[in-house]
XYZ file of C-alpha atoms in Angstrom:
712
model
C -12.692 -25.868 6.751
C -11.707 -24.917 10.088
C -10.162 -21.819 10.862
C -8.799 -20.508 13.898
C -10.445 -22.315 17.031
C -14.322 -21.415 15.669
C -15.380 -22.575 12.406
C -18.065 -20.245 10.168
C -20.438 -23.593 10.661
C -20.420 -22.951 14.316
C -20.899 -19.621 13.935
C -23.540 -19.720 11.662
C -25.375 -22.036 14.147
C -25.536 -20.015 16.433
C -26.783 -16.720 14.435
C -30.758 -17.236 15.645
C -28.851 -17.097 19.589
C -30.717 -14.080 20.914
C -27.808 -12.802 23.291
C -25.543 -13.264 20.492
C -26.857 -9.715 18.582
C -27.033 -7.916 22.311
C -23.291 -9.120 23.415
C -21.846 -7.617 20.195
C -23.483 -4.706 20.242
C -21.908 -4.279 24.211
C -18.860 -5.204 22.554
C -18.960 -2.824 20.261
C -20.409 0.190 22.367
C -17.679 -0.732 25.394
C -15.063 -0.042 22.364
C -16.111 2.629 21.017
C -16.566 4.130 25.034
C -13.326 2.900 25.659
C -11.457 4.731 21.924
C -13.117 8.323 23.059
C -12.256 7.830 26.787
C -8.603 7.775 25.472
C -8.889 10.249 23.269
C -9.733 12.651 25.920
C -7.023 11.292 28.479
C -4.522 11.430 25.695
C -5.525 15.360 25.288
C -5.995 16.142 28.816
C -4.912 13.947 31.526
C -1.866 14.728 34.319
C -0.993 18.545 32.880
C 1.823 18.609 36.094
C 3.174 15.362 34.833
C 4.010 17.460 31.026
C 4.572 20.958 32.680
C 7.954 19.106 33.900
C 9.313 18.103 30.232
C 8.010 21.828 28.733
C 10.780 23.218 27.698
C 12.836 20.685 26.555
C 12.379 20.681 22.778
C 13.853 17.896 21.084
C 16.276 18.730 18.775
C 15.367 21.282 15.835
C 15.364 20.153 12.009
C 18.253 21.432 10.406
C 18.529 24.082 7.127
C 21.365 22.230 5.314
C 23.266 24.232 2.479
C 21.513 22.057 -0.132
C 17.808 23.465 0.988
C 17.021 20.091 2.316
C 15.628 19.887 5.949
C 17.931 17.389 7.811
C 16.252 16.000 11.295
C 18.751 14.705 13.710
C 17.766 11.341 15.500
C 17.358 13.766 18.761
C 14.180 15.013 16.893
C 12.427 11.721 17.628
C 13.902 10.582 20.538
C 10.068 11.758 22.928
C 8.190 9.148 20.437
C 11.121 6.503 21.368
C 11.246 5.207 17.756
C 12.388 1.873 17.671
C 12.982 1.178 13.975
C 13.714 3.610 10.256
C 10.122 3.140 9.519
C 8.638 4.791 13.312
C 11.107 7.791 12.497
C 10.151 7.971 8.830
C 6.363 8.251 9.261
C 7.292 10.949 12.060
C 8.705 13.809 9.786
C 6.084 16.636 9.209
C 3.959 16.219 5.719
C 5.864 13.362 4.585
C 4.091 10.675 2.708
C 6.044 7.211 2.084
C 5.094 5.880 -1.019
C 5.451 2.415 -0.952
C 7.382 -0.119 -3.137
C 5.117 -1.682 -5.932
C 5.993 -4.867 -6.498
C 4.116 -5.524 -9.511
C 5.791 -2.351 -11.589
C 7.909 -3.907 -13.758
C 11.325 -2.948 -14.175
C 12.857 -0.477 -11.385
C 12.010 3.004 -12.207
C 8.584 3.694 -10.555
C 8.612 0.960 -8.752
C 11.122 1.718 -5.683
C 9.210 4.056 -3.622
C 10.347 7.572 -2.209
C 13.463 6.641 0.721
C 16.657 6.491 0.127
C 19.153 5.068 2.784
C 22.672 6.474 3.071
C 21.812 8.203 -0.859
C 21.146 5.679 -2.143
C 17.923 3.207 -3.443
C 16.615 0.400 -1.626
C 18.207 -2.968 -3.507
C 14.772 -4.409 -3.549
C 12.161 -5.148 -5.499
C 9.246 -7.714 -3.931
C 10.106 -7.014 -0.473
C 8.187 -4.180 0.822
C 9.888 -0.595 1.897
C 8.207 -0.974 5.389
C 9.759 -4.359 5.840
C 12.807 -2.910 4.874
C 12.925 0.104 6.879
C 11.938 -2.318 10.033
C 15.491 -3.805 9.450
C 16.822 -0.294 10.076
C 17.186 -0.170 13.773
C 16.375 3.464 15.264
C 19.686 3.974 16.927
C 21.728 3.225 14.130
C 20.727 6.547 12.144
C 22.384 9.694 12.437
C 19.545 11.898 10.798
C 17.079 11.773 8.184
C 16.981 14.665 5.146
C 13.471 15.486 3.661
C 14.953 16.618 -0.085
C 12.638 18.976 -1.711
C 13.544 19.056 -5.846
C 16.987 17.761 -6.037
C 20.073 17.784 -3.574
C 23.672 17.289 -4.649
C 24.591 13.610 -5.233
C 20.973 12.460 -4.786
C 18.963 10.968 -6.947
C 15.470 11.747 -6.605
C 13.960 8.388 -8.254
C 12.149 10.870 -10.448
C 9.791 11.821 -7.082
C 9.260 15.447 -6.342
C 9.678 14.694 -2.411
C 12.114 12.026 -1.049
C 13.609 11.487 2.491
C 17.089 9.876 3.140
C 18.067 8.086 6.266
C 21.464 8.601 7.266
C 23.202 6.054 9.009
C 25.934 6.981 11.659
C 29.334 5.623 10.938
C 31.537 3.499 13.019
C 31.239 -0.710 14.175
C 27.811 -1.545 16.281
C 25.549 -4.687 16.010
C 22.366 -4.974 17.108
C 20.223 -7.643 17.851
C 16.184 -7.397 18.289
C 12.690 -9.276 18.829
C 9.104 -8.233 18.626
C 6.165 -10.274 19.378
C 2.636 -9.420 19.550
C -0.576 -11.639 19.624
C -3.922 -10.456 19.209
C -6.436 -11.806 21.249
C -9.938 -11.838 19.203
C -13.489 -11.898 20.860
C -14.035 -15.126 19.820
C -11.069 -16.554 22.067
C -9.286 -16.488 18.442
C -5.591 -15.425 18.808
C -3.233 -14.560 16.337
C 0.583 -14.755 16.879
C 3.444 -13.060 15.389
C 7.156 -13.150 15.999
C 10.007 -11.034 13.985
C 13.777 -11.062 14.824
C 16.442 -8.785 13.507
C 20.026 -8.529 13.551
C 22.392 -6.142 12.235
C 26.448 -5.289 12.616
C 28.247 -3.120 10.599
C 31.921 -1.889 10.542
C 34.200 -0.206 8.371
C 33.967 -2.419 5.554
C 30.869 -5.013 5.919
C 27.582 -4.195 7.369
C 24.632 -7.194 7.630
C 20.806 -6.814 8.674
C 18.477 -10.294 8.291
C 15.104 -10.455 9.362
C 13.237 -13.337 9.697
C 9.343 -13.310 10.568
C 5.978 -15.539 10.800
C 2.681 -14.691 12.031
C -0.597 -16.568 12.006
C -3.608 -14.214 12.340
C -6.721 -12.918 10.979
C -7.199 -10.607 7.301
C -8.874 -7.815 9.100
C -10.001 -6.015 5.778
C -12.110 -9.005 5.222
C -13.261 -10.905 8.238
C -16.640 -10.227 10.047
C -20.378 -10.665 9.369
C -23.614 -9.094 8.760
C -26.955 -9.051 6.934
C -28.067 -9.962 3.551
C -30.367 -9.183 1.298
C -31.870 -9.176 -2.574
C -34.250 -6.424 -3.056
C -36.072 -5.501 -6.025
C -35.844 -1.865 -7.380
C -39.195 -1.039 -5.742
C -37.658 -2.319 -2.294
C -39.578 -5.422 -2.360
C -37.684 -8.438 -0.860
C -35.949 -11.439 -2.650
C -33.545 -12.779 -0.218
C -32.871 -12.354 3.219
C -30.137 -13.896 5.624
C -26.658 -13.319 7.181
C -23.190 -13.330 5.457
C -20.032 -14.299 7.539
C -16.964 -14.564 6.200
C -13.644 -15.975 8.011
C -10.047 -15.100 6.181
C -6.721 -15.858 8.324
C -3.541 -16.041 6.588
C -0.270 -17.427 7.745
C 2.795 -16.274 6.178
C 6.667 -16.995 6.392
C 9.445 -14.527 6.126
C 13.310 -14.212 6.160
C 15.803 -11.471 4.431
C 19.408 -10.968 4.296
C 21.228 -7.701 3.207
C 25.219 -6.935 3.031
C 27.018 -4.185 2.123
C 30.823 -4.818 1.793
C 33.403 -1.808 1.023
C 36.271 -2.510 -0.361
C 38.155 0.879 -1.247
C 36.154 3.474 -3.021
C 33.913 0.411 -4.274
C 31.444 -0.298 -2.963
C 28.890 -3.926 -3.125
C 25.572 -4.655 -2.456
C 24.066 -7.892 -1.907
C 20.029 -8.787 -0.943
C 18.198 -12.166 -0.986
C 14.294 -12.391 0.591
C 11.857 -15.002 0.677
C 8.276 -14.854 1.447
C 5.823 -17.772 1.673
C 1.964 -16.820 2.721
C -1.064 -19.239 2.443
C -4.629 -17.749 2.738
C -7.820 -19.240 4.376
C -11.015 -17.633 3.424
C -14.447 -18.522 4.037
C -17.447 -16.968 3.331
C -21.049 -18.406 4.321
C -24.949 -17.085 3.060
C -27.120 -18.031 5.413
C -30.728 -17.611 3.606
C -33.407 -17.680 5.955
C -35.819 -16.416 3.951
C -36.349 -16.807 0.345
C -38.804 -18.162 -2.718
C -37.372 -21.940 -2.199
C -37.321 -21.420 1.723
C -34.009 -21.231 4.225
C -31.187 -21.994 2.229
C -27.352 -22.238 2.923
C -24.913 -20.878 0.217
C -20.644 -21.129 1.086
C -17.314 -20.164 -0.558
C -14.307 -21.631 -0.222
C -11.021 -20.177 -1.227
C -7.746 -21.367 -0.540
C -4.652 -19.485 -1.606
C -1.051 -19.873 -1.471
C 2.292 -17.830 -2.511
C 5.703 -18.172 -2.917
C 8.923 -16.257 -4.004
C 11.533 -14.766 -3.469
C 14.198 -12.164 -4.879
C 17.947 -12.238 -5.457
C 19.703 -8.122 -5.870
C 23.514 -7.063 -6.015
C 24.533 -3.586 -6.727
C 28.118 -2.263 -7.316
C 28.882 1.388 -6.843
C 32.119 1.754 -8.628
C 34.948 4.737 -8.372
C 34.606 7.912 -9.891
C 35.979 7.798 -13.068
C 37.072 11.977 -14.865
C 34.070 13.200 -12.221
C 31.042 10.582 -13.436
C 30.074 8.131 -10.503
C 28.543 4.864 -12.356
C 26.459 2.881 -10.303
C 24.991 -0.842 -11.321
C 22.392 -2.952 -10.373
C 20.767 -6.309 -11.099
C 17.159 -7.868 -9.701
C 15.695 -11.229 -10.005
C 12.944 -12.007 -8.668
C 10.052 -15.149 -8.648
C 6.444 -15.829 -7.840
C 4.149 -18.783 -8.251
C 0.504 -17.856 -6.919
C -2.073 -20.337 -6.533
C -5.777 -20.451 -5.732
C -8.182 -22.730 -5.485
C -11.867 -21.567 -5.331
C -15.227 -24.101 -4.758
C -18.610 -22.450 -4.613
C -21.409 -24.368 -3.286
C -24.944 -24.842 -2.205
C -27.962 -23.975 -4.093
C -26.643 -23.740 -7.090
C -24.706 -26.588 -9.020
C -21.220 -26.667 -7.435
C -18.893 -24.358 -9.278
C -15.157 -24.883 -8.770
C -11.985 -23.001 -10.496
C -8.851 -23.168 -10.284
C -5.508 -20.278 -11.569
C -1.645 -21.162 -11.116
C 0.760 -18.562 -12.020
C 4.296 -18.171 -12.330
C 5.889 -14.835 -12.686
C 9.560 -13.936 -13.185
C 12.269 -11.097 -13.820
C 15.050 -10.192 -14.489
C 16.139 -6.418 -14.568
C 19.630 -4.806 -14.487
C 20.084 -1.032 -14.386
C 23.319 1.575 -15.521
C 23.544 4.898 -14.063
C 26.105 7.274 -14.186
C 26.114 10.376 -12.835
C 28.105 13.663 -13.657
C 28.366 17.036 -10.637
C 29.465 19.687 -12.554
C 30.448 23.302 -10.765
C 27.766 25.639 -10.274
C 25.008 23.071 -8.963
C 24.362 21.301 -12.595
C 23.820 17.393 -12.467
C 23.657 15.065 -15.703
C 22.744 11.442 -15.418
C 22.660 8.452 -17.978
C 20.416 5.868 -17.377
C 19.995 2.088 -19.380
C 17.615 -0.445 -18.025
C 17.244 -3.825 -19.759
C 14.903 -6.608 -18.531
C 13.296 -10.100 -18.984
C 9.540 -10.262 -17.696
C 7.544 -14.095 -17.810
C 4.150 -14.850 -16.611
C 2.862 -17.968 -17.150
C -0.865 -18.634 -16.472
C -2.949 -21.932 -16.423
C -7.055 -21.293 -15.308
C -10.076 -23.728 -14.865
C -13.383 -23.644 -13.963
C -15.962 -26.187 -13.443
C -19.947 -25.851 -13.037
C -21.764 -29.305 -11.870
C -18.236 -31.153 -13.185
C -18.702 -30.047 -16.631
C -16.158 -27.266 -17.913
C -16.318 -23.933 -18.707
C -14.827 -22.311 -21.190
C -13.033 -19.401 -20.619
C -11.221 -17.276 -23.513
C -7.401 -17.050 -22.915
C -7.395 -19.792 -20.741
C -4.138 -20.928 -20.279
C -1.460 -18.195 -21.215
C 2.655 -17.886 -21.373
C 3.267 -13.756 -21.741
C 6.942 -13.180 -21.520
C 8.687 -9.316 -22.379
C 12.133 -8.243 -23.459
C 12.275 -4.352 -22.524
C 14.805 -2.201 -22.592
C 14.636 1.494 -21.563
C 17.517 4.303 -22.062
C 17.039 8.138 -19.964
C 19.262 10.988 -19.793
C 18.553 13.257 -16.708
C 19.382 17.127 -15.613
C 18.804 19.243 -12.961
C 20.397 22.415 -11.603
C 20.440 24.169 -8.265
C 20.669 27.911 -8.209
C 21.888 27.775 -4.593
C 19.270 30.576 -4.216
C 16.086 28.643 -3.811
C 15.216 27.295 -7.153
C 15.881 23.984 -8.561
C 14.888 22.722 -11.768
C 15.166 18.820 -13.369
C 14.289 18.058 -16.891
C 14.167 14.312 -18.435
C 13.402 12.564 -21.363
C 13.640 8.316 -20.771
C 12.958 5.800 -24.586
C 11.358 2.721 -23.927
C 10.636 0.103 -26.115
C 9.679 -3.575 -25.363
C 8.303 -6.861 -27.172
C 5.762 -8.700 -25.912
C 4.668 -12.231 -26.910
C 2.074 -14.471 -26.023
C 1.663 -18.201 -26.890
C -0.867 -21.093 -25.338
C -4.804 -20.442 -25.929
C -3.374 -17.185 -27.581
C -0.887 -16.368 -30.455
C 0.661 -13.363 -30.784
C 2.996 -10.522 -30.624
C 3.436 -6.821 -30.359
C 5.985 -3.986 -30.234
C 5.102 -0.816 -27.848
C 7.458 2.258 -28.074
C 6.830 5.204 -26.110
C 8.814 8.862 -25.323
C 8.944 9.717 -21.476
C 9.256 13.340 -20.710
C 9.014 15.038 -17.346
C 10.336 18.777 -15.955
C 9.622 19.130 -12.172
C 10.811 22.904 -11.032
C 11.073 23.694 -6.958
C 10.992 27.393 -6.176
C 11.548 28.462 -2.578
C 9.394 31.524 -2.245
C 10.523 32.835 1.455
C 11.727 30.382 4.111
C 9.662 27.648 4.884
C 7.304 28.286 1.851
C 7.822 26.366 -1.474
C 6.007 25.481 -4.911
C 6.915 22.782 -6.456
C 5.581 22.253 -10.363
C 5.691 18.220 -12.223
C 4.409 18.607 -16.300
C 5.248 14.694 -16.893
C 4.283 12.142 -20.009
C 3.512 8.773 -17.744
C 2.969 5.423 -19.140
C 0.944 3.131 -17.650
C 2.157 -0.836 -17.159
C 0.313 -3.826 -18.415
C -0.439 -6.102 -16.223
C -0.287 -9.497 -17.952
C -2.253 -11.264 -15.693
C -5.240 -9.150 -17.485
C -3.834 -10.893 -20.464
C -5.802 -14.709 -19.469
C -8.776 -14.858 -18.158
C -9.710 -15.183 -14.008
C -12.634 -16.250 -11.522
C -12.967 -14.253 -8.589
C -14.964 -16.675 -6.026
C -15.710 -14.274 -3.405
C -17.146 -11.373 -6.042
C -18.505 -14.268 -8.175
C -17.223 -12.606 -11.007
C -15.514 -13.904 -14.164
C -13.252 -11.807 -16.432
C -11.826 -13.007 -19.908
C -8.417 -12.398 -20.547
C -7.530 -9.296 -23.328
C -4.385 -10.023 -25.625
C -5.183 -6.407 -27.340
C -4.895 -4.115 -24.422
C -2.442 -1.361 -24.704
C -1.287 0.451 -21.972
C -2.796 3.743 -20.345
C -1.034 7.056 -20.867
C -1.501 10.021 -19.304
C -0.012 14.343 -19.365
C -0.040 14.784 -16.112
C 0.041 18.399 -14.808
C 0.588 18.800 -10.817
C 1.075 21.676 -8.595
C 1.886 21.630 -4.611
C 2.114 24.302 -2.031
C 4.409 23.803 0.760
C 4.204 26.079 4.348
C 6.535 25.256 7.203
C 5.905 26.355 10.637
C 6.314 26.162 14.193
C 9.378 23.857 13.126
C 7.172 20.483 13.772
C 4.777 22.027 11.285
C 3.867 21.576 7.552
C 0.889 21.693 5.456
C 0.911 20.352 1.876
C -1.868 21.103 -0.703
C -1.394 18.731 -3.815
C -3.335 19.137 -7.093
C -3.308 17.310 -9.894
C -4.438 17.134 -13.377
C -4.103 13.843 -15.400
C -5.372 14.201 -19.542
C -5.987 10.399 -19.586
C -5.835 8.336 -23.193
C -6.896 4.296 -23.802
C -8.491 4.295 -19.819
C -8.309 0.750 -18.907
C -11.620 -0.249 -17.119
C -13.466 -3.081 -17.978
C -15.480 -3.654 -21.405
C -17.992 -6.211 -22.238
C -16.650 -9.429 -24.659
C -18.720 -12.007 -26.601
C -22.160 -10.251 -24.854
C -21.435 -12.454 -21.098
C -18.106 -12.025 -19.888
C -16.431 -8.697 -18.792
C -12.818 -8.168 -19.544
C -9.551 -5.076 -18.886
C -9.840 -3.600 -22.021
C -9.574 0.145 -23.717
C -12.387 2.185 -23.187
C -11.461 5.948 -24.900
C -10.508 8.827 -23.453
C -10.557 10.475 -20.033
C -9.775 12.986 -17.056
C -8.845 12.463 -13.728
C -8.053 15.357 -10.966
C -6.618 15.185 -7.201
C -6.592 17.659 -4.501
C -4.780 16.230 -1.916
C -4.010 17.940 2.004
C -1.265 16.926 4.163
C -1.053 18.780 7.337
C 0.712 18.546 10.209
C 0.682 20.478 13.466
C 2.927 20.197 16.507
C 0.083 20.916 19.565
C 2.426 22.569 21.769
C 1.375 26.118 21.546
C -2.241 25.176 22.416
C -1.080 24.233 26.005
C -0.289 20.233 24.612
C 3.584 19.565 25.289
C 4.100 16.774 23.342
C 1.092 16.820 21.124
C 0.918 16.112 17.312
C -2.214 16.367 15.116
C -1.490 15.057 11.457
C -4.334 14.305 8.373
C -3.923 13.212 5.266
C -6.777 13.586 2.910
C -7.415 13.224 -0.758
C -10.330 14.344 -3.203
C -10.611 12.854 -6.232
C -12.910 13.166 -9.521
C -12.605 11.521 -13.105
C -14.149 11.056 -16.194
C -14.411 8.382 -19.132
C -17.462 7.249 -21.277
C -18.984 3.981 -20.208
C -18.488 2.007 -23.195
C -21.834 -0.365 -22.559
C -24.226 2.757 -22.270
C -22.158 5.594 -24.140
C -22.911 7.732 -20.819
C -20.147 9.935 -18.830
C -19.372 8.247 -15.465
C -16.357 7.752 -13.343
C -13.178 5.818 -13.986
C -14.157 2.323 -12.174
C -11.992 1.551 -9.152
C -11.466 5.596 -8.565
C -12.223 6.163 -5.134
C -13.634 9.524 -4.204
C -11.980 10.429 -1.464
C -9.779 8.777 0.962
C -7.345 10.097 3.909
C -6.368 9.013 7.159
C -5.976 10.964 10.930
C -3.641 10.522 13.486
C -3.477 12.363 17.497
C -0.712 11.822 19.401
C 0.892 12.675 22.465
C 4.695 12.042 23.880
C 4.999 12.059 27.800
C 8.863 11.410 28.180
C 8.451 12.073 31.696
C 6.042 8.855 31.657
C 8.078 6.778 29.036
C 5.214 6.536 27.382
C 3.581 7.330 23.929
C -0.144 7.785 23.569
C -1.880 8.047 19.967
C -5.420 7.835 18.672
C -4.869 6.639 14.430
C -7.479 5.746 11.619
C -7.809 5.380 8.376
C -11.008 7.290 7.095
C -14.156 5.656 4.947
C -13.722 5.272 1.674
C -15.794 4.304 -0.791
C -15.614 3.055 -5.022
C -17.684 1.294 -7.846
C -16.925 -0.650 -10.823
C -18.783 -0.884 -14.165
C -19.728 -4.362 -15.860
C -21.804 -5.233 -18.734
C -24.686 -6.651 -16.214
C -24.013 -4.935 -12.614
C -22.642 -1.984 -10.856
C -21.091 -2.936 -8.053
C -19.945 -0.376 -4.911
C -18.141 -1.044 -1.925
C -18.320 1.084 1.614
C -15.539 0.763 3.699
C -15.890 2.507 7.286
C -13.196 3.781 9.145
C -10.418 1.846 11.262
C -9.475 3.314 14.115
C -6.869 2.279 17.270
C -5.619 3.845 20.556
C -2.306 2.428 21.735
C -0.149 3.150 24.584
C 3.562 2.668 24.076
C 5.325 1.834 27.138
C 9.581 2.534 26.990
C 9.813 0.570 30.900
C 13.476 0.383 29.746
C 15.403 2.105 26.874
C 16.072 -1.412 25.146
C 12.101 -2.085 25.340
C 9.175 -0.865 24.229
C 5.864 -2.428 25.199
C 2.662 -1.620 23.269
C -0.832 -2.111 24.746
C -3.300 -1.330 21.733
C -7.063 -1.580 21.262
C -7.654 -2.289 17.604
C -10.985 -1.167 15.221
C -12.761 -0.006 18.160
C -15.983 1.839 15.828
C -16.529 -1.989 14.644
C -16.122 -1.120 10.832
C -17.865 -2.589 8.849
C -17.722 -3.561 5.184
C -20.502 -3.232 2.352
C -20.485 -4.579 -1.030
C -23.782 -3.834 -2.973
C -24.468 -5.129 -6.413
C -26.768 -3.970 -8.662
C -27.885 -6.878 -11.045
C -29.794 -6.208 -14.818
C -30.768 -9.089 -16.554
C -29.093 -8.186 -19.871
C -26.614 -5.451 -20.464
C -26.795 -2.205 -18.959
C -27.701 -0.543 -21.977
C -30.955 -2.269 -22.590
C -32.976 -3.156 -19.305
C -33.243 -1.380 -16.179
C -32.163 -3.398 -12.547
C -33.182 -6.178 -12.212
C -31.913 -6.868 -7.911
C -29.878 -5.394 -5.915
C -27.783 -6.833 -3.709
C -26.539 -5.781 -0.135
C -24.061 -7.551 1.894
C -22.299 -6.074 5.104
C -19.781 -7.232 7.249
C -18.523 -5.580 10.819
C -15.332 -6.720 12.476
C -15.368 -6.443 16.175
C -12.891 -4.588 18.435
C -9.784 -6.492 19.078
C -6.807 -5.870 21.634
C -3.266 -6.300 20.966
C -0.139 -6.429 22.988
C 3.216 -6.211 21.427
C 6.601 -6.496 23.390
C 10.292 -5.095 21.249
C 13.130 -6.261 23.220
C 16.692 -5.046 21.720
C 19.847 -6.633 23.095
């Protein structure tokens, strides 16, 4: 398979080139030096230029009567934002939770960003993508709401931001294009066009984009080895993976105002094709040199239609109705070839959902609010899987399954805002569903749960707030876990488990928020979960793994969000931001009976940003990075660990004129390395010691990006 302009076969053929490694190292160290120098320049360059803008502070946050903080458009002006997404990411102490298209229904799937007091009428479209459709110039201010505010549905979140667009008539058109230049000569282009038009009675927003680029998290090359537990070499060689994606997306939204009624319509479509090619060049093994390959092709096509109606106020009640329908078809084919008989797998899944939600809100005197909700949904997932080895079919448990669910939920919420810094919210939701399986599995189950929640926010003093959340959470079943699946990249086959039950958790969450220096914020959050029916991996038939319930466990998380304006340190326009989460978990391993971490839990992850806005230069300079993380999963005959290095980038946004922003970006200048380690046992982990340890690494070289955004 030819991927991009350079095939992996060509790369592998050149693996022994004596110059390849020194050149690669030179690129990496050179890029790292550029990144370090950029960070120093960002903090120290041209003090006189920065002095010119001293005292020209942007608009300060506004203390609103509701207790919320309002950030006017001028607050973000020095950073020259292009879209609502750019502005939301600059709200101090706020971390955006994106929409989760895999969550069925609307509760919990909508993120923590509102637009004009309403949740975006989208589900399969990511919140990030939706916010890119809103030009920064059309925004009047962004409110940060902690606890509650009149007329605001918090969507079950303790903190949300509300984007308030300015009134009046306007129209915008923006074109954004970038190209990524990779070290081997390949290029990854992208083009996006956004348009909006707004009047007193009608607003339209549209966006269309296309891209053809590498998926950075999985591309790269590095060492491959298999060792015994004593360290003796079994195999040595090189591993390389190339992963390209081609994507087309289009969306259209309309809002129609007719007197005191508002209608919202939304449509979206996406088509994504991925090509992944993995090559193992074995240089030394008991059988001599060899080559193994995995070729994986996948395609996703889907769309969404939604309609919302905000009805007139009826005797103090404000009713709203929303209907969303989604469709997605995923197809993946994989072939593994080399020393073993050729293995082929294919999986096709078709998922659809139609969900309707009605809400009625009553705002009473004295800060009281009552909200009634009702939601109904029909979901289906049709999965067909097959696998062959050497041309012979391999029997997979629950390979072909049709899953259908009818679900209903009703809830009541009462909240009270004292007006003196104390907000309380008490809610309860009752959910019932019937799930039926047909095909290789004939089964039907009914589930019912009550989900209470208590939230409290107390403004102890100006800029100091305490928050408490007590909640009974009910996890959603992933319908794909009911059917068998194969992962050619990981060399794993998972059986389906129609007996899977949802995970339950009693949650206690405490948060302390401290605001300082107008633009600074510190938020410290601790969360403890008492988990019932932990969903992890269980052995099936002594040879497969499958998602399953492994008993009760605990999860703990400590999160820190820190935003520090650097003006007080003599660096005008400077900003430092850090988000980090430390996690602990505990459950009993179903294979060994010993206590361990829950599979997939990351002990630590975080991100870092250091920026400096220089209005005199019409520029912003940014150093940004995702910190390294690791995770482990525990299977019947192996323990798999993934260690992923940090992903760092530096960029310069230059605005030569008000309607144009040019970005020059060096990405991944530390050459992020991704290492997978598998401790493989000859039999169940409870019966034998580790047989061999397989380790493969892939380091992705730095690359350069130029992005131009032009508005008309």
